[in-house]
Structure formats: structure tokens, C-alpha cells
Short mmCIF file of C-alpha atoms in Angstrom, two decimals:
data_model
loop_
_atom_site.label_atom_id
_atom_site.label_comp_id
_atom_site.label_asym_id
_atom_site.label_seq_id
_atom_site.Cartn_x
_atom_site.Cartn_y
_atom_site.Cartn_z
CA MET A 2 -5.44 35.73 11.26
CA LEU A 3 -2.77 35.96 8.46
CA SER A 4 0.12 35.86 11.02
CA ILE A 5 -1.29 32.68 12.50
CA LEU A 6 -1.22 30.98 9.33
CA ARG A 7 2.21 32.14 8.62
CA THR A 8 3.33 30.86 11.98
CA LEU A 9 1.80 27.41 11.18
CA TRP A 10 3.75 27.29 7.82
CA GLY A 11 6.93 28.30 9.44
CA VAL A 12 6.60 25.62 12.06
CA PHE A 13 5.67 23.04 9.36
CA LEU A 14 8.79 23.91 7.40
CA HIS A 15 10.93 22.87 10.51
CA MET A 16 10.06 19.32 9.33
CA PHE A 17 12.75 19.70 6.84
CA ARG A 18 15.51 21.24 8.91
CA SER A 19 18.37 19.01 10.44
CA ARG A 20 17.88 17.82 14.09
CA GLU A 21 19.42 19.46 16.91
CA THR A 22 19.39 16.33 19.03
CA ILE A 23 22.59 14.35 19.56
CA GLN A 24 21.86 10.67 19.72
CA TYR A 25 24.07 10.20 22.78
CA PRO A 26 25.16 6.59 23.28
CA GLU A 27 25.57 6.12 19.49
CA GLN A 28 26.73 9.63 18.82
CA ASN A 29 29.35 11.29 20.79
CA ILE A 30 28.49 14.39 22.74
CA LEU A 31 30.58 17.56 22.40
CA ASP A 32 33.95 17.27 24.01
CA PRO A 33 34.95 20.68 25.56
CA PRO A 34 38.54 21.07 26.62
CA ARG A 35 37.37 22.59 29.93
CA PHE A 36 34.71 20.05 30.71
CA ARG A 37 34.43 19.19 34.55
CA GLY A 38 34.04 15.52 34.87
CA ARG A 39 35.45 12.60 37.07
CA ILE A 40 38.42 13.86 39.31
CA ILE A 41 41.88 12.27 39.03
CA LEU A 42 45.15 12.72 40.94
CA SER A 43 48.13 13.16 38.50
CA LEU A 44 51.92 12.36 38.76
CA ASP A 45 54.73 14.72 38.03
CA PRO A 46 57.02 14.27 35.00
CA ASP A 47 59.49 12.44 37.22
CA GLY A 48 56.71 9.86 38.02
CA GLN A 49 56.13 10.74 41.74
CA GLU A 50 52.87 11.89 43.20
CA ARG A 51 52.13 15.45 42.80
CA CYS A 52 49.93 15.68 45.83
CA VAL A 53 51.53 17.43 48.86
CA ALA A 54 48.40 16.73 51.12
CA CYS A 55 48.00 20.31 51.97
CA TYR A 56 44.22 19.91 52.45
CA LEU A 57 43.39 22.93 50.36
CA CYS A 58 41.14 20.96 48.11
CA SER A 59 39.44 19.53 51.13
CA ALA A 60 38.94 22.86 52.59
CA ALA A 61 37.72 24.31 49.31
CA CYS A 62 35.23 21.65 48.47
CA PRO A 63 31.75 22.92 49.20
CA VAL A 64 30.09 19.54 49.74
CA ASP A 65 32.97 18.08 51.84
CA CYS A 66 33.49 15.19 49.56
CA ILE A 67 37.25 15.08 49.74
CA ALA A 68 38.96 13.13 52.81
CA LEU A 69 42.66 12.76 53.06
CA GLN A 70 45.56 12.20 55.48
CA ALA A 71 48.99 13.67 55.17
CA ALA A 72 52.08 11.80 55.88
CA GLN A 73 55.79 12.35 55.20
CA ASP A 74 58.30 9.93 53.40
CA VAL A 75 62.02 9.66 54.42
CA ASN A 76 62.92 12.83 52.50
CA GLY A 77 60.42 14.79 54.25
CA ARG A 78 58.20 14.89 51.17
CA ARG A 79 54.56 15.07 52.17
CA TYR A 80 52.09 12.73 50.61
CA PRO A 81 48.44 11.70 51.16
CA GLU A 82 48.31 8.58 53.31
CA PHE A 83 44.97 8.00 52.00
CA PHE A 84 42.82 10.11 49.51
CA ARG A 85 39.17 9.54 49.30
CA ILE A 86 36.58 11.34 47.01
CA ASN A 87 32.98 10.46 47.53
CA PHE A 88 31.48 10.86 44.05
CA SER A 89 27.92 10.51 45.16
CA ARG A 90 28.53 13.93 46.94
CA CYS A 91 30.84 15.36 44.43
CA ILE A 92 29.14 18.31 42.42
CA LEU A 93 31.99 18.61 39.91
CA CYS A 94 32.28 22.25 40.51
CA GLY A 95 36.12 22.21 40.08
CA PHE A 96 37.01 24.24 43.25
CA CYS A 97 39.47 21.61 44.24
CA GLU A 98 41.39 21.93 40.86
CA GLU A 99 41.66 25.89 41.46
CA ALA A 100 42.79 25.38 45.02
CA CYS A 101 45.44 22.71 44.29
CA PRO A 102 48.93 24.33 44.52
CA THR A 103 50.65 21.46 42.74
CA TYR A 104 48.12 20.73 39.72
CA ALA A 105 47.69 17.46 41.43
CA ILE A 106 44.04 17.19 41.46
CA GLN A 107 42.37 17.64 38.15
CA LEU A 108 38.95 17.23 36.50
CA THR A 109 38.71 15.17 33.38
CA ASN A 110 36.12 14.75 30.54
CA ASP A 111 34.80 11.50 31.62
CA PHE A 112 31.18 11.70 32.96
CA GLU A 113 30.17 8.09 32.51
CA PHE A 114 30.64 6.71 36.01
CA SER A 115 27.33 5.63 37.25
CA GLU A 116 27.10 2.60 39.73
CA TYR A 117 24.48 0.43 41.06
CA ASP A 118 25.92 0.34 44.60
CA ARG A 119 26.42 3.74 46.30
CA ASN A 120 29.44 2.48 48.10
CA ASN A 121 31.17 2.13 44.69
CA MET A 122 30.95 5.69 44.11
CA VAL A 123 33.60 6.11 46.83
CA TYR A 124 37.05 6.43 45.14
CA GLU A 125 40.30 5.64 46.89
CA LYS A 126 43.78 6.76 46.17
CA GLU A 127 44.44 3.91 43.99
CA ASP A 128 41.30 4.55 42.02
CA LEU A 129 42.15 8.21 41.43
CA LEU A 130 45.76 8.11 40.51
CA ILE A 131 46.69 8.10 36.90
CA SER A 132 49.94 7.17 35.30
CA GLY A 133 50.77 10.68 33.89
CA PRO A 134 50.80 14.34 34.58
CA GLY A 135 47.37 15.17 32.98
CA LYS A 136 46.80 18.61 31.89
CA HIS A 137 50.17 20.13 32.78
CA PRO A 138 52.69 17.90 31.31
CA ASP A 139 55.90 19.80 32.16
CA TYR A 140 55.20 20.91 35.64
CA ASN A 141 56.81 19.74 38.61
CA PHE A 142 56.03 21.85 41.79
CA PHE A 143 59.36 20.81 43.55
CA ARG A 144 61.44 22.15 40.64
CA VAL A 145 59.86 25.59 40.85
CA ALA A 146 59.17 26.03 44.45
CA GLY A 147 59.05 24.42 47.91
CA VAL A 148 61.56 22.75 50.19
CA ALA A 149 64.20 20.22 49.04
CA VAL A 150 62.84 16.84 49.58
CA GLY A 151 65.20 14.74 47.48
CA VAL A 152 64.01 16.16 44.27
CA LYS A 153 66.74 18.82 44.19
CA GLY A 154 69.50 20.46 46.20
CA LYS A 155 69.41 23.83 47.85
CA GLY A 156 69.13 26.70 45.35
CA GLU A 157 68.80 24.22 42.36
CA SER A 158 65.38 24.96 41.65
CA GLU A 159 64.26 27.19 38.47
CA ASN A 160 64.82 30.77 38.80
CA GLU A 161 66.45 30.25 42.15
CA LEU A 162 69.73 32.13 43.01
CA PRO A 163 72.35 29.87 44.77
CA PRO A 164 72.30 30.23 48.39
CA VAL A 165 74.11 33.15 49.90
CA ASP A 166 77.01 32.47 52.19
CA VAL A 167 76.14 34.70 55.11
CA ARG A 168 79.81 34.64 56.53
CA SER A 169 81.23 36.07 53.36
CA LEU A 170 78.88 39.02 53.36
CA LEU A 171 81.65 41.36 54.77
CA PRO A 172 81.57 45.10 54.18
CA MET B 16 -28.87 -13.66 13.40
CA ASN B 17 -26.05 -12.98 10.93
CA GLU B 18 -26.86 -9.30 10.78
CA ILE B 19 -26.87 -8.95 14.62
CA LEU B 20 -23.47 -10.65 14.46
CA LEU B 21 -22.19 -8.26 11.90
CA HIS B 22 -23.28 -5.39 13.89
CA ILE B 23 -21.62 -6.59 17.03
CA ILE B 24 -18.36 -7.01 15.10
CA ILE B 25 -18.59 -3.73 13.54
CA ALA B 26 -19.23 -2.02 17.05
CA LEU B 27 -16.24 -4.10 18.41
CA VAL B 28 -13.95 -2.95 15.65
CA VAL B 29 -14.92 0.47 15.92
CA LEU B 30 -14.40 0.50 19.64
CA ILE B 31 -10.99 -1.24 19.61
CA GLY B 32 -10.05 0.74 16.56
CA ALA B 33 -10.88 4.04 18.36
CA MET B 34 -9.08 3.16 21.56
CA SER B 35 -6.02 2.08 20.03
CA VAL B 36 -5.71 4.87 17.51
CA SER B 37 -6.15 7.33 20.41
CA ALA B 38 -3.58 5.41 22.35
CA SER B 39 -1.03 5.63 19.55
CA LEU B 40 -1.74 9.27 19.21
CA ILE B 41 0.30 9.62 22.28
CA TRP B 42 3.30 8.53 20.08
CA LEU B 43 2.15 10.34 17.08
CA GLU B 44 2.02 13.67 18.90
CA ARG B 45 5.26 13.48 20.74
CA ARG B 46 6.95 12.39 17.45
CA LEU B 47 5.40 15.14 15.49
CA LEU B 48 6.17 17.76 18.09
CA GLY B 49 9.55 16.59 18.10
CA VAL B 50 9.76 17.03 14.20
CA TRP B 51 8.47 20.32 14.44
CA GLN B 52 10.93 21.61 17.18
CA ASP B 53 13.96 20.21 15.23
CA ARG B 54 14.37 17.07 17.49
CA TYR B 55 13.49 13.33 17.21
CA GLY B 56 10.87 12.62 19.65
CA PRO B 57 10.58 9.26 21.28
CA ASN B 58 12.80 6.87 18.89
CA ARG B 59 14.25 4.48 21.55
CA VAL B 60 11.58 1.84 22.15
CA GLY B 61 10.97 -0.46 19.28
CA PRO B 62 10.99 0.70 15.69
CA PHE B 63 10.65 4.45 15.48
CA GLY B 64 9.77 4.34 19.01
CA LEU B 65 6.38 2.72 18.36
CA PHE B 66 6.48 0.65 21.45
CA GLN B 67 6.56 3.96 23.40
CA VAL B 68 2.71 3.60 23.64
CA MET B 69 3.09 0.13 25.41
CA ALA B 70 5.75 1.51 27.87
CA ASP B 71 3.61 4.55 28.53
CA MET B 72 0.53 2.18 29.13
CA ILE B 73 2.39 -0.10 31.33
CA LYS B 74 3.84 2.94 33.29
CA ILE B 75 0.50 4.52 33.84
CA PHE B 76 -1.25 1.00 34.78
CA PHE B 77 1.30 0.40 37.64
CA LYS B 78 1.20 4.14 39.09
CA GLU B 79 -0.37 4.54 42.41
CA ASP B 80 -4.00 5.22 41.94
CA TRP B 81 -4.53 7.70 44.71
CA ILE B 82 -7.73 9.50 45.74
CA PRO B 83 -7.22 12.51 47.79
CA PRO B 84 -8.71 12.01 51.20
CA PHE B 85 -10.52 15.43 50.77
CA ALA B 86 -12.06 14.57 47.38
CA ASP B 87 -15.76 13.49 46.95
CA LYS B 88 -14.85 9.87 46.13
CA PRO B 89 -17.93 8.51 44.01
CA VAL B 90 -17.94 11.65 41.80
CA PHE B 91 -14.15 11.63 41.72
CA VAL B 92 -14.11 8.04 40.20
CA LEU B 93 -17.02 8.70 37.88
CA ALA B 94 -15.77 11.88 36.16
CA PRO B 95 -13.12 10.29 33.90
CA ALA B 96 -15.40 7.52 32.92
CA ILE B 97 -17.98 10.07 31.85
CA ILE B 98 -15.38 11.79 29.60
CA VAL B 99 -14.32 8.46 27.99
CA ALA B 100 -17.89 7.35 27.47
CA ALA B 101 -19.21 10.54 26.28
CA THR B 102 -16.51 10.92 23.71
CA LEU B 103 -16.69 7.21 22.63
CA ILE B 104 -20.49 6.98 22.05
CA PRO B 105 -20.70 9.33 19.14
CA TYR B 106 -18.25 7.07 17.20
CA ALA B 107 -21.33 5.00 16.69
CA VAL B 108 -22.76 7.45 14.25
CA ILE B 109 -19.79 7.93 11.83
CA PRO B 110 -20.28 6.05 8.60
CA PHE B 111 -16.84 4.59 7.78
CA SER B 112 -17.65 3.33 4.43
CA PRO B 113 -21.05 2.48 2.75
CA GLY B 114 -22.94 0.22 5.08
CA ILE B 115 -20.20 0.14 7.90
CA VAL B 116 -21.80 2.14 10.69
CA VAL B 117 -22.66 1.09 14.19
CA ALA B 118 -25.92 2.97 14.34
CA ASN B 119 -27.33 4.72 11.39
CA LEU B 120 -29.32 7.30 13.31
CA ASN B 121 -31.37 9.74 11.26
CA ILE B 122 -30.35 12.53 13.74
CA GLY B 123 -26.71 11.46 14.02
CA LEU B 124 -25.49 15.03 13.86
CA LEU B 125 -27.80 16.01 17.02
CA PHE B 126 -26.60 13.01 18.80
CA PHE B 127 -23.04 14.00 18.31
CA LEU B 128 -23.66 17.51 19.48
CA ALA B 129 -25.52 16.16 22.45
CA MET B 130 -22.78 13.80 23.48
CA ALA B 131 -20.15 16.58 22.97
CA SER B 132 -22.15 18.66 25.48
CA LEU B 133 -22.27 15.72 27.98
CA SER B 134 -18.48 15.29 28.01
CA VAL B 135 -18.48 18.73 29.73
CA TYR B 136 -19.91 17.08 32.72
CA GLY B 137 -16.68 14.90 33.07
CA ILE B 138 -14.49 17.76 33.29
CA VAL B 139 -16.93 19.89 35.54
CA LEU B 140 -17.38 17.00 37.81
CA GLY B 141 -13.68 16.04 38.03
CA GLY B 142 -12.65 19.69 38.93
CA TRP B 143 -15.57 19.92 41.53
CA SER B 144 -15.01 16.53 43.27
CA SER B 145 -11.35 17.25 43.58
CA ARG B 146 -12.09 19.87 46.06
CA SER B 147 -9.08 21.95 45.73
CA LYS B 148 -8.56 25.32 44.14
CA TYR B 149 -6.64 24.65 40.85
CA PRO B 150 -9.10 21.84 39.60
CA LEU B 151 -11.93 24.05 40.40
CA LEU B 152 -10.49 27.09 38.57
CA GLY B 153 -9.81 24.74 35.67
CA SER B 154 -13.26 23.37 35.57
CA LEU B 155 -14.78 26.84 35.92
CA ARG B 156 -12.79 27.90 32.79
CA ALA B 157 -13.88 24.67 31.01
CA THR B 158 -17.49 25.07 31.60
CA ALA B 159 -17.60 28.69 30.35
CA GLN B 160 -15.34 27.82 27.36
CA LEU B 161 -16.92 24.55 26.27
CA LEU B 162 -20.57 26.08 26.67
CA SER B 163 -19.78 29.13 24.55
CA TYR B 164 -17.91 27.23 21.93
CA GLU B 165 -20.75 24.70 21.66
CA VAL B 166 -23.21 27.33 20.64
CA PHE B 167 -21.72 28.07 17.30
CA MET B 168 -20.27 24.77 17.07
CA GLY B 169 -23.82 23.64 16.28
CA LEU B 170 -24.61 26.74 14.29
CA SER B 171 -21.67 26.27 11.99
CA LEU B 172 -22.96 22.76 11.20
CA MET B 173 -26.57 23.93 10.25
CA GLY B 174 -25.32 25.28 6.93
CA VAL B 175 -24.09 21.76 6.14
CA VAL B 176 -27.38 20.21 7.48
CA MET B 177 -29.39 22.78 5.11
CA MET B 178 -27.39 21.77 2.06
CA ALA B 179 -27.75 18.02 2.81
CA GLY B 180 -31.22 18.26 3.90
CA SER B 181 -30.67 15.78 6.72
CA PHE B 182 -29.32 15.17 10.19
CA SER B 183 -28.16 11.88 9.19
CA LEU B 184 -24.46 11.50 8.68
CA GLU B 185 -24.81 8.91 5.72
CA ALA B 186 -27.19 11.37 4.05
CA ILE B 187 -24.65 14.18 4.43
CA VAL B 188 -21.77 12.04 3.06
CA GLU B 189 -23.99 11.08 0.14
CA ALA B 190 -24.94 14.74 -0.51
CA GLN B 191 -21.16 15.42 -1.12
CA ARG B 192 -20.81 13.24 -3.88
CA GLY B 193 -20.25 16.13 -6.43
CA LEU B 194 -18.57 18.66 -4.40
CA TRP B 195 -17.27 18.52 -0.75
CA PHE B 196 -18.84 20.80 1.51
CA CYS B 197 -15.51 22.42 2.56
CA ILE B 198 -15.91 24.67 -0.68
CA PRO B 199 -19.52 25.92 -0.23
CA GLN B 200 -19.24 25.93 3.46
CA PHE B 201 -15.71 27.20 3.96
CA ALA B 202 -16.64 29.51 6.86
CA GLY B 203 -18.54 26.77 8.47
CA PHE B 204 -15.47 24.42 8.08
CA VAL B 205 -13.21 27.14 9.65
CA ILE B 206 -15.50 27.85 12.48
CA PHE B 207 -16.34 24.25 13.33
CA PHE B 208 -12.62 23.60 13.19
CA ILE B 209 -11.95 26.27 15.74
CA ALA B 210 -14.82 25.05 17.71
CA GLY B 211 -13.48 21.52 17.58
CA LEU B 212 -10.23 22.66 19.01
CA ALA B 213 -11.94 24.42 21.92
CA GLU B 214 -14.29 21.49 22.48
CA THR B 215 -11.47 19.06 22.86
CA HIS B 216 -9.50 21.56 24.81
CA ARG B 217 -6.36 21.32 22.79
CA LEU B 218 -3.76 24.04 22.56
CA PRO B 219 -4.17 27.00 21.86
CA PHE B 220 -7.49 26.63 23.78
CA ASP B 221 -6.16 24.39 26.60
CA LEU B 222 -7.09 27.08 29.32
CA PRO B 223 -8.89 24.52 31.54
CA GLU B 224 -5.57 22.77 31.97
CA ALA B 225 -3.08 25.51 31.31
CA GLU B 226 -0.10 24.24 32.91
CA SER B 227 1.81 27.50 33.44
CA GLU B 228 -1.14 28.70 35.53
CA LEU B 229 -3.20 26.12 36.82
CA ILE B 230 -0.68 23.24 37.32
CA SER B 231 -2.79 20.81 35.10
CA GLY B 232 -6.21 22.31 35.66
CA PHE B 233 -9.19 20.00 36.18
CA HIS B 234 -7.13 16.86 36.47
CA THR B 235 -4.50 18.26 38.82
CA GLU B 236 -5.49 15.67 41.58
CA TYR B 237 -5.74 12.64 39.45
CA SER B 238 -3.20 9.91 39.08
CA GLY B 239 -2.61 6.43 37.66
CA LEU B 240 -5.30 5.11 35.42
CA LYS B 241 -8.00 7.79 36.08
CA PHE B 242 -5.37 10.48 34.75
CA GLY B 243 -4.78 8.02 31.78
CA MET B 244 -8.58 7.98 31.15
CA PHE B 245 -8.54 11.77 30.96
CA PHE B 246 -5.59 11.50 28.60
CA VAL B 247 -7.07 8.87 26.42
CA GLY B 248 -10.43 10.93 26.41
CA GLU B 249 -8.64 13.88 25.20
CA TYR B 250 -7.15 11.87 22.42
CA LEU B 251 -10.43 10.28 21.64
CA GLY B 252 -12.02 13.78 21.14
CA VAL B 253 -9.20 14.78 18.77
CA THR B 254 -9.74 11.76 16.73
CA PHE B 255 -13.40 12.20 16.83
CA THR B 256 -13.36 15.93 15.96
CA SER B 257 -11.01 15.10 12.91
CA LEU B 258 -13.36 12.20 11.86
CA MET B 259 -16.21 14.77 12.00
CA ILE B 260 -14.47 17.32 9.97
CA ALA B 261 -13.55 14.67 7.50
CA THR B 262 -17.18 13.52 7.31
CA LEU B 263 -19.01 16.71 7.24
CA PHE B 264 -16.66 18.85 5.20
CA PHE B 265 -14.34 16.51 3.23
CA GLY B 266 -16.56 14.04 1.72
CA GLY B 267 -16.31 11.34 4.49
CA TRP B 268 -15.38 8.10 2.83
CA GLN B 269 -15.67 9.25 -0.72
CA GLY B 270 -12.70 9.62 -3.18
CA PRO B 271 -11.12 8.49 -6.23
CA LEU B 272 -9.39 5.19 -6.81
CA LEU B 273 -8.74 3.86 -3.26
CA PRO B 274 -11.51 2.03 -1.40
CA PRO B 275 -13.68 4.12 1.03
CA ILE B 276 -12.21 2.36 4.02
CA VAL B 277 -8.81 4.08 3.33
CA TRP B 278 -10.21 7.42 2.48
CA LEU B 279 -11.83 8.45 5.75
CA PRO B 280 -8.90 7.31 7.94
CA GLY B 281 -6.55 9.04 5.60
CA LYS B 282 -8.35 12.23 5.78
CA THR B 283 -8.74 12.01 9.50
CA LEU B 284 -5.00 11.47 10.07
CA VAL B 285 -4.44 14.63 8.05
CA PHE B 286 -6.59 16.68 10.47
CA ILE B 287 -5.10 15.03 13.48
CA CYS B 288 -1.82 16.18 12.30
CA LEU B 289 -3.14 19.73 11.80
CA PHE B 290 -4.50 19.60 15.32
CA ILE B 291 -0.90 18.67 16.56
CA LEU B 292 0.66 21.35 14.19
CA ILE B 293 -1.45 23.99 15.81
CA ARG B 294 -0.40 22.87 19.25
CA ALA B 295 3.31 22.90 18.13
CA ALA B 296 2.83 26.63 16.62
CA LEU B 297 0.37 28.74 18.62
CA PRO B 298 0.44 30.19 21.95
CA ARG B 299 -2.45 30.17 24.40
CA PRO B 300 -4.58 33.27 24.35
CA ARG B 301 -5.76 35.05 27.57
CA TYR B 302 -8.97 33.93 29.14
CA ASP B 303 -10.95 37.13 28.24
CA GLN B 304 -9.61 37.05 24.82
CA LEU B 305 -10.70 33.53 24.41
CA MET B 306 -14.21 34.43 25.37
CA SER B 307 -14.55 37.56 23.39
CA PHE B 308 -13.17 35.89 20.42
CA ALA B 309 -16.09 33.17 20.82
CA TRP B 310 -18.96 35.69 21.40
CA LYS B 311 -17.93 38.71 19.41
CA ILE B 312 -16.25 37.24 16.39
CA LEU B 313 -17.16 33.47 15.81
CA LEU B 314 -20.70 33.58 16.89
CA PRO B 315 -21.92 36.53 14.53
CA LEU B 316 -19.72 34.89 11.64
CA SER B 317 -21.51 31.56 12.05
CA LEU B 318 -24.96 33.33 12.10
CA LEU B 319 -23.97 35.24 8.92
CA ASN B 320 -22.75 31.96 7.40
CA LEU B 321 -26.24 30.41 8.39
CA LEU B 322 -28.01 33.31 6.91
CA ALA B 323 -25.88 33.34 3.77
CA THR B 324 -26.44 29.64 2.99
CA ALA B 325 -30.05 30.02 3.58
CA GLY B 326 -30.42 32.67 1.17
CA VAL B 327 -28.48 31.02 -1.60
CA LEU B 328 -30.38 27.86 -1.12
CA LEU B 329 -33.74 29.82 -1.26
CA ILE B 330 -32.64 31.53 -4.43
CA LEU B 331 -31.46 28.32 -6.11
CA ARG B 332 -34.66 26.47 -5.21
CA LYS B 333 -36.81 28.96 -6.95
#
């Protein structure tokens, strides 16, 4: 009986505590740095598309919401001819970001992208591309690895030795 | 002629007042539960979220009013009406201030107890006519619970009746002019409060509708306005039990300074808030615990209280 009264008093005292609720539209919600929100495509520091249309994000996507078509420019650099994410399917799991070898596809903190028309949830490449490098400001895939596609010459990438002249390798 | 008109006006005001107060309890309860759980509760619609009541009403009006094909249709429709009617009628005997009462019955208290027993029918028939297992289990529990708690609900009030020497609520309020009955009849007050909680099947005695085990008990199959009537019936019961506690044990409309018409609603509001606080704080007991608590503890206690009151009164009279 006494414990019941103590419980009642304890609950009553909660009246004077501060509230846990975040009044969302007026008050901003917490903004954790690793939040998984709306997906974007980023550019490398030289201002070119990072995406090399390897299809890894599309393959990793558990709900198959990413569609793209690879193409090559005159230098032989691969890029997506179209890149389409259906956000009405997307579950914001972030697997595509983990799969991406070039840091092109990234998840942002934005989650406020409701639409009245379902078709508006399908984002095309123009909608996805942003004008900067996103979370990895200094990274350029082609300066570290990959084939020469007009970005660098042979043997000029970081941590790469100059090419060996096989004809001079005489005993 | 004028007297009849006055009576009609009083009756209408009490009816409308009771309905609107119990409707706004939806808001009050959600808000207070929020406050006691460190959140805000509904605060979006209108000032302090007050229009939430209206929004809830509109929503429930436009819900599909569906009667399951396997239900016993006439009884199914009748059950919520019985609950609301049986909890609304006893409002007639409450004296709101001197002279303002719908029907000054000389057996007002008995009338209230009779009507409280009638409201069991609403629950039993509601559960039975649904013809599905969880409503039936809920109404089974409700029957046993309400019947056993009614036994000493009546007994706990007999001390008050003995002290006032009357079953009329006006006489009982008058008898409390010197000392409120909550002091000499403290045991009676506590027992009546617990029995009132069980009678309105509010938490922690909400076993008839225990969500975690019976979906929502006797009104599982109800939807739309019929469900709304069960809902309003529950809040009518809460309001009425608080009114009865204030009238029988806390001096009714009596109090210093403020006019009587302020005192009774004020006291009632305190007890309504206590009802909600108990809901916010206490967990539900097991069903056998509930029953043994009623028969093994509260019934002997109320009999003892009755005996002691009678003895003291006898000694004082000599």
C-alpha cells in the first residue's frame, strides 16, 4: 500500500520535470553526422562526376530502387547515361553508399522529401547530382586508382611508380 | 409553469454539461498522461490542443460504423446505449448547489447504486452479442469484477448513510456542514474510491479491456460511433464517480468563500485528476489478485468499518 502511494507521488513529481519531446517543425531535431537520409550523387574535386557506372550500388540495393545505364565519354571514362532512384521504394539503408568504390553516391541528413504525387518520388540524375564533393572533399578516384581517362597520364597517380620499360630490363 | 421550466433547464444543463465535460476528459486525460510521462500530449489543435476534442469527435463520427455479420445485431446496437444511459441517469440525483438538482430523490444513494449495477448489462451484452472470443472473455471478467466490487461499494457507503441518517444526497451534503465525512469515514472513502475505480473499469482495474491480453476486451468488435459511446460512457463514469466522492465524502457543494457552484466541480476535477494519475502510475494486477483483493481484503474491511461506525454512533447516542 505504501509503495503504491510512493509510486503515485513519484509519478506526480514528473509534472515538474523538463519535457523529453522535441517539438519538431518549430524545434530542430538532432542532427547526427552519420544520419542516412536523401541520397545524392557527388562530384570529385575537379568538378567531374564521380560515378563510374559500375552498377555496384544497384546490385547492393535490397529493394532494387536504383536504375542506371553505363556509357563512356571520348576519353574512355565511364559515366551513367541515366541514374534513377525511386525514393518511394528506397529504405535508406545506406548499402549503396557502402558499395560505392568512388564515394559518388552518398546519403545526406535531409529527410523532408514528402510528395503528394508518387511519381515525384522518382529522382533522375539531374535531381541527384550536387555541385560538390560531399563527405569526402579531397578524394578523387582516378588520382588514386583506375585507368587513365584523361585525368592523369600513365604512372602519374598517387602512390604509383612510373611504368617499367620492359625492354631495358636486361640482366 | 415556471417551476417546470426551471426543472427542464436544470436537467438540460446537467445533461449537456455532463456530456461535454466527459468529452473534454479525452483531452484532459491525454494531456495529463503526457505531463506525467515527461512529454506534452496533444498541443497542436487550437490553444493548448483544446480543439483535439473536436477533432477526435469529427474523426469518430466519420468512421465506418461496422457491425460484424456474426454479431447479434439488436443487442449489439443496444449495448453501448445502455452504458451511456445507465451512467447518465444517476447525474439526476446529484445536488450541484442548494436547490439545483434534477430530482431530489429521498433514496438518491440507492438509485445511484442501482444504476451502477445496470451499467454492467451494457458491458456484458456488448461482449456477448459480439460473438467472438476476446469480447466474451472481456465481458466475463467485467461481470465478475463489477459484481464483486459492487458488494462493498454499497457497504462502504452505509457508514455515510448512518452518519447522515438519510439516503438523500441533499441530506448527506447538509450533514457534512461541520465536518466532511472523509475524516470520520476515511476507510469508507478509500474503499469507495477503489470500488469506484473498479466500477468504471479504469486502470489499474481495466481487466475487462486489458489491451495486452484481450485486444480491447468487450468492445473489440465495436467501431465508429458505437465505440465512441463506450468511450464517452467510461468518461461519464469517471466524472460521476468523482462527483459522488466529492458529494459523499468531501462536503459536496460546501466550502468557504467561493459559491457552491464552483466548489463541487472543483472538488470533482481534483478526483478526476487523481483517477488519471493512478492510471499513469500503477500497473494492472493479475485477475486472481484482483478478485482476492476484493473478497479477502476490501469486503472484510468495509464490514469492519460498518461495524465500527455503528458502534461509535450507538455509544454517542446514549
